């Protein structure tokens, strides 16, 4: 377990909540200002992440929930008094602003794939939960706070990716939450020699693990399964991959969506493979484009974007190949 430096932050705000003024950092730490400068209270003027409440697991400072202070300071006021703070990665100790968002209580369940998967495990289905929300009250999953802790930026990203991958699996069970959950959740992201960059002085892998062995993702946050990807152990060949990508075949899928092959193009030197796909029903942007390369023995799937109209994806496909596009402007050029 790594220790999070309370002084490792980039931005600091001041916010007044329920008559108390706090300094708030973008790593989730807070400091309460004294009401009487001459007589500060024992917990005033001290930077803390908060103390976990044993009943609900949220971090608190003097019985005030820290995540609400951070959300108000960095995200602003909620749309309505009924909105609550959602921890996107479900780690109630991760109060970094990028991990928080305002949602209604129903959205808090239905719009978070990790929470939604837990609801399905406990209640059997979303429909059963909606018919009887009290079913969730007997859950033992929500009382397991032992794995939760404050995290570094890199740990926050790693844990979110692993939990999203778990949520997107078609076959999951409560047994996934047994054992040393924290050791699994906070494992560092996939490290492959040669695939790292630096941002704000921190080293990050620019790859995300997929749900298919031998396949990784770039610029593609939610882990996906690639059914047509050649098996690991076979010769890494884009030609072999292209032969499996028949029109109409499923190219990528998660628990929530899938994309099907519309067009496949391989470069003359066979070092790049482009796949134009149609997304599943209900997608806001129904077209997508991906590039596949072979790097260090892995099939690297890079997202080149999603598009409102097919010609937007076709234009990007032309440009990715270094070809001239003669179709003029597309709707997606202005989005």
Coordinates of C-alpha atoms in Angstrom, one line a residue:
X1 CA 0.0 0.0 0.0
X2 CA 1.4 3.4 -1.0
X3 CA 1.2 6.4 1.2
X4 CA -0.6 9.4 -0.3
X5 CA 1.3 12.7 0.2
X6 CA -1.3 15.2 1.6
X7 CA 0.9 18.0 0.1
X8 CA 0.8 16.5 -3.4
X9 CA -1.8 18.7 -5.1
X10 CA -2.1 21.0 -8.0
X11 CA -5.0 23.3 -7.1
X12 CA -6.5 24.6 -3.8
X13 CA -9.9 26.3 -3.3
X14 CA -11.7 27.9 -0.3
X15 CA -15.4 27.0 0.3
X16 CA -17.9 27.8 3.1
X17 CA -20.3 25.0 3.9
X18 CA -22.9 25.0 6.7
X19 CA -21.3 28.0 8.3
X20 CA -17.8 26.5 8.3
X21 CA -15.0 27.6 5.9
X22 CA -12.6 25.1 4.5
X23 CA -9.5 25.1 2.3
X24 CA -9.9 22.2 -0.2
X25 CA -7.2 20.5 -2.3
X26 CA -7.7 18.6 -5.5
X27 CA -6.2 15.4 -3.9
X28 CA -9.3 15.3 -1.6
X29 CA -7.7 16.9 1.5
X30 CA -9.4 19.6 3.5
X31 CA -8.5 22.0 6.3
X32 CA -11.1 23.6 8.5
X33 CA -10.7 27.3 9.4
X34 CA -11.3 28.4 13.0
X35 CA -14.5 30.2 13.8
X36 CA -12.6 32.1 16.4
X37 CA -9.0 32.8 15.4
X38 CA -8.0 33.4 19.0
X39 CA -9.4 30.0 20.0
X40 CA -9.0 27.4 17.3
X41 CA -10.6 24.0 17.9
X42 CA -8.4 20.8 18.0
X43 CA -9.3 19.9 14.4
X44 CA -8.8 23.4 13.0
X45 CA -5.9 24.4 10.8
X46 CA -4.9 20.8 10.1
X47 CA -4.8 19.2 6.6
X48 CA -6.6 15.9 6.7
X49 CA -8.2 13.4 4.3
X50 CA -10.8 12.7 6.9
X51 CA -11.7 9.9 9.3
X52 CA -13.8 7.0 8.0
X53 CA -17.2 6.5 9.5
X54 CA -17.5 2.8 10.4
X55 CA -21.2 2.7 9.5
X56 CA -21.1 4.0 5.9
X57 CA -17.4 4.2 5.0
X58 CA -17.3 7.9 4.0
X59 CA -14.5 10.1 5.2
X60 CA -15.6 12.9 7.6
X61 CA -14.1 15.9 9.3
X62 CA -16.0 16.6 12.5
X63 CA -19.0 14.6 11.3
X64 CA -19.2 16.4 8.0
X65 CA -18.7 14.3 4.9
X66 CA -15.5 15.4 3.0
X67 CA -16.7 14.3 -0.4
X68 CA -19.5 16.9 -0.3
X69 CA -17.1 19.7 0.6
X70 CA -14.8 18.7 -2.2
X71 CA -17.6 18.4 -4.7
X72 CA -19.0 21.8 -3.8
X73 CA -15.6 23.5 -4.0
X74 CA -14.6 22.0 -7.3
X75 CA -17.8 21.0 -9.1
X76 CA -20.1 23.8 -7.9
X77 CA -23.6 23.6 -6.6
X78 CA -25.8 20.6 -7.6
X79 CA -28.8 21.1 -9.9
X80 CA -31.3 20.3 -7.1
X81 CA -31.2 19.6 -3.4
X82 CA -32.0 15.9 -4.2
X83 CA -28.7 15.4 -6.1
X84 CA -26.0 13.4 -4.2
X85 CA -22.3 13.0 -4.8
X86 CA -21.4 9.8 -6.7
X87 CA -17.9 8.3 -6.3
X88 CA -17.3 7.1 -9.9
X89 CA -14.9 4.3 -8.9
X90 CA -17.1 3.5 -5.8
X91 CA -14.1 4.0 -3.5
X92 CA -15.5 6.3 -0.8
X93 CA -12.1 7.3 0.3
X94 CA -11.1 8.6 -3.2
X95 CA -12.4 12.2 -2.9
X96 CA -10.4 13.6 -5.8
X97 CA -12.7 15.9 -7.8
X98 CA -12.3 13.9 -11.0
X99 CA -13.8 10.9 -9.2
X100 CA -16.9 12.9 -8.0
X101 CA -20.0 14.0 -9.8
X102 CA -23.6 15.1 -8.9
X103 CA -26.3 12.6 -9.6
X104 CA -29.8 11.9 -8.5
X105 CA -30.1 8.9 -6.3
X106 CA -31.5 6.8 -9.1
X107 CA -28.9 8.0 -11.5
X108 CA -26.3 7.1 -8.9
X109 CA -27.4 3.5 -9.3
X110 CA -28.2 3.3 -13.0
X111 CA -25.5 5.6 -14.5
X112 CA -22.5 4.0 -12.8
X113 CA -21.6 0.7 -14.4
X114 CA -19.8 -0.5 -11.3
X115 CA -22.7 0.2 -9.0
X116 CA -25.1 -1.2 -11.5
X117 CA -23.2 -4.5 -11.7
X118 CA -23.4 -4.7 -7.9
X119 CA -27.1 -4.1 -7.9
X120 CA -27.6 -6.9 -10.5
X121 CA -25.6 -9.2 -8.2
X122 CA -27.6 -8.4 -5.1
X123 CA -31.1 -8.0 -6.6
X124 CA -30.9 -10.4 -9.5
X125 CA -31.7 -7.7 -12.1
X126 CA -32.2 -4.0 -12.4
X127 CA -35.9 -4.5 -12.8
X128 CA -36.2 -6.3 -9.5
X129 CA -34.3 -3.5 -7.8
X130 CA -36.7 -0.8 -9.3
X131 CA -39.7 -2.9 -8.2
X132 CA -38.3 -3.2 -4.7
X133 CA -35.4 -0.9 -3.8
X134 CA -35.3 -2.3 -0.3
X135 CA -33.6 -5.5 -1.7
X136 CA -30.4 -3.5 -1.8
X137 CA -30.7 -2.8 1.9
X138 CA -29.7 -6.3 2.9
X139 CA -26.6 -6.2 0.7
X140 CA -23.3 -7.2 2.3
X141 CA -21.3 -5.7 -0.7
X142 CA -21.9 -2.1 0.4
X143 CA -20.6 -2.8 3.9
X144 CA -17.2 -3.9 2.7
X145 CA -15.2 -0.7 3.3
X146 CA -11.9 -2.4 4.1
X147 CA -10.5 -2.1 0.6
X148 CA -11.2 1.6 0.4
X149 CA -8.4 4.1 0.9
X150 CA -7.0 7.4 -0.3
X151 CA -5.1 7.0 -3.6
X152 CA -2.5 8.6 -5.7
X153 CA -3.4 9.8 -9.2
X154 CA -2.0 6.7 -10.8
X155 CA -3.7 4.4 -8.3
X156 CA -7.0 6.2 -8.9
X157 CA -6.8 5.5 -12.7
X158 CA -5.7 1.9 -12.2
X159 CA -8.5 1.1 -9.7
X160 CA -11.1 2.7 -12.0
X161 CA -10.0 0.7 -15.0
X162 CA -10.0 -2.6 -13.1
X163 CA -13.4 -2.0 -11.6
X164 CA -14.8 -0.9 -15.0
X165 CA -13.4 -4.1 -16.5
X166 CA -15.0 -6.2 -13.8
X167 CA -18.3 -4.4 -14.4
X168 CA -18.2 -5.1 -18.1
X169 CA -17.6 -8.8 -17.7
X170 CA -20.5 -10.9 -18.8
X171 CA -20.0 -13.5 -16.1
X172 CA -19.4 -12.1 -12.6
X173 CA -20.3 -13.3 -9.1
X174 CA -20.1 -12.2 -5.5
X175 CA -17.0 -14.3 -5.1
X176 CA -15.2 -11.5 -7.1
X177 CA -15.4 -9.5 -3.8
X178 CA -13.8 -12.1 -1.6
X179 CA -10.2 -12.2 -0.4
X180 CA -7.8 -9.2 -0.6
X181 CA -10.0 -7.0 -2.8
X182 CA -7.7 -4.0 -2.2
X183 CA -4.7 -5.8 -3.5
X184 CA -6.5 -6.5 -6.8
X185 CA -8.1 -3.1 -7.2
X186 CA -5.0 -1.1 -6.6
X187 CA -2.6 -3.1 -8.7
X188 CA -0.7 -0.7 -11.0
X189 CA -1.9 -0.5 -14.6
X190 CA -0.4 -2.8 -17.2
X191 CA 3.2 -1.8 -17.8
X192 CA 4.8 -2.7 -21.1
X193 CA 8.3 -1.5 -21.8
X194 CA 8.3 1.4 -24.3
X195 CA 4.8 2.5 -23.6
X196 CA 4.9 5.3 -21.1
X197 CA 4.6 9.0 -21.2
X198 CA 4.9 11.8 -18.6
X199 CA 2.4 14.4 -17.5
X200 CA 2.9 16.9 -14.8
X201 CA 6.0 15.0 -13.6
X202 CA 4.2 11.7 -13.3
X203 CA 4.8 8.6 -15.4
X204 CA 1.7 6.9 -16.8
X205 CA 1.2 3.9 -19.1
X206 CA -0.7 5.0 -22.1
X207 CA -2.2 1.6 -22.5
X208 CA -5.3 0.1 -20.9
X209 CA -5.7 -3.6 -20.4
X210 CA -8.5 -5.1 -22.5
X211 CA -10.6 -8.2 -21.7
X212 CA -8.8 -10.2 -24.5
X213 CA -5.4 -11.8 -23.9
X214 CA -2.7 -10.2 -26.0
X215 CA -4.8 -7.1 -26.8
X216 CA -4.4 -3.7 -25.2
X217 CA -6.1 -0.3 -25.8
X218 CA -4.9 3.2 -26.3
X219 CA -7.1 6.3 -26.0
X220 CA -9.8 3.8 -25.1
X221 CA -10.7 3.9 -21.5
X222 CA -13.3 1.2 -20.9
X223 CA -11.8 -2.2 -21.2
X224 CA -13.3 -4.1 -24.1
X225 CA -13.3 -7.7 -25.5
X226 CA -12.1 -8.2 -29.1
X227 CA -13.7 -11.5 -30.3
X228 CA -11.8 -11.6 -33.6
X229 CA -8.4 -10.9 -32.2
X230 CA -6.0 -13.8 -32.9
X231 CA -5.1 -15.9 -29.8
X232 CA -2.0 -15.1 -27.8
X233 CA 0.9 -17.4 -28.6
X234 CA 0.2 -17.3 -32.3
X235 CA 2.3 -15.2 -34.6
X236 CA 1.4 -11.5 -34.3
X237 CA 0.0 -10.7 -37.7
X238 CA -2.3 -7.9 -38.8
X239 CA -3.0 -9.9 -42.0
X240 CA -4.4 -12.8 -40.0
X241 CA -6.4 -10.4 -37.9
X242 CA -7.8 -8.7 -40.9
X243 CA -9.0 -12.0 -42.4
X244 CA -11.1 -12.6 -39.3
X245 CA -12.8 -9.2 -39.5
X246 CA -15.7 -10.0 -41.8
X247 CA -18.3 -7.3 -42.4
X248 CA -20.9 -7.7 -39.7
X249 CA -18.6 -9.4 -37.3
X250 CA -18.4 -8.1 -33.7
X251 CA -15.2 -6.0 -33.5
X252 CA -15.4 -4.8 -29.9
X253 CA -17.9 -5.4 -27.0
X254 CA -18.4 -4.6 -23.4
X255 CA -21.3 -5.5 -21.1
X256 CA -23.1 -2.4 -22.3
X257 CA -22.4 -2.1 -26.1
X258 CA -20.8 -3.6 -29.1
X259 CA -19.5 -2.4 -32.4
X260 CA -19.7 -4.4 -35.7
X261 CA -17.4 -4.2 -38.7
X262 CA -18.4 -2.1 -41.7
X263 CA -15.1 -1.7 -43.5
X264 CA -11.5 -3.0 -43.0
X265 CA -8.4 -1.5 -44.5
X266 CA -4.8 -2.7 -44.1
X267 CA -1.8 -0.6 -45.0
X268 CA 0.4 -1.6 -47.9
X269 CA 3.3 -2.4 -45.6
X270 CA 0.9 -4.3 -43.3
X271 CA 1.9 -2.3 -40.2
X272 CA -1.5 -0.7 -39.6
X273 CA -5.1 -2.0 -39.8
X274 CA -8.1 0.3 -39.7
X275 CA -11.6 -0.8 -38.7
X276 CA -14.7 1.3 -39.4
X277 CA -17.6 0.1 -37.2
X278 CA -21.3 0.7 -36.6
X279 CA -22.1 1.0 -32.9
X280 CA -25.1 -0.7 -31.2
X281 CA -28.6 0.7 -31.2
X282 CA -29.0 3.8 -29.1
X283 CA -25.5 5.1 -29.5
X284 CA -25.3 8.9 -29.6
X285 CA -22.4 8.6 -32.1
X286 CA -23.3 5.5 -34.1
X287 CA -19.9 5.3 -36.1
X288 CA -16.4 4.6 -34.8
X289 CA -12.9 4.1 -36.2
X290 CA -10.0 2.2 -34.7
X291 CA -6.5 1.5 -35.7
X292 CA -4.7 -1.7 -34.8
X293 CA -0.9 -2.0 -34.7
X294 CA 1.5 -4.8 -33.5
X295 CA 3.8 -3.5 -30.9
X296 CA 6.1 -5.5 -28.6
X297 CA 4.1 -8.7 -29.3
X298 CA 0.7 -7.1 -28.5
X299 CA -2.2 -6.1 -30.6
X300 CA -2.7 -2.4 -29.8
X301 CA -6.2 -1.0 -30.4
X302 CA -6.2 2.8 -30.7
X303 CA -9.5 4.7 -30.8
X304 CA -9.5 7.3 -33.6
X305 CA -12.8 8.6 -32.5
X306 CA -16.6 8.2 -32.7
X307 CA -18.8 10.1 -35.2
X308 CA -22.3 11.3 -35.6
X309 CA -22.4 10.5 -39.4
X310 CA -20.7 7.8 -41.5
X311 CA -19.0 10.3 -43.7
X312 CA -17.2 11.7 -40.7
X313 CA -15.7 8.3 -40.0
X314 CA -14.9 7.8 -43.6
X315 CA -13.1 11.1 -43.8
X316 CA -11.0 10.2 -40.8
X317 CA -10.2 6.8 -42.3
X318 CA -8.9 8.5 -45.5
X319 CA -6.8 10.9 -43.5
X320 CA -5.4 8.2 -41.3
X321 CA -4.1 6.4 -44.4
X322 CA -2.5 9.6 -45.7
X323 CA -5.1 9.9 -48.5
X324 CA -6.7 13.0 -49.8
X325 CA -10.4 13.5 -48.8
X326 CA -12.5 15.0 -51.6
X327 CA -15.8 14.8 -49.9
X328 CA -15.6 18.3 -48.3
X329 CA -16.7 19.2 -44.8
X330 CA -18.7 16.8 -42.7
X331 CA -21.0 17.4 -39.8
X332 CA -18.4 15.9 -37.4
X333 CA -15.9 18.6 -38.4
X334 CA -17.9 21.0 -36.4
X335 CA -18.6 18.9 -33.3

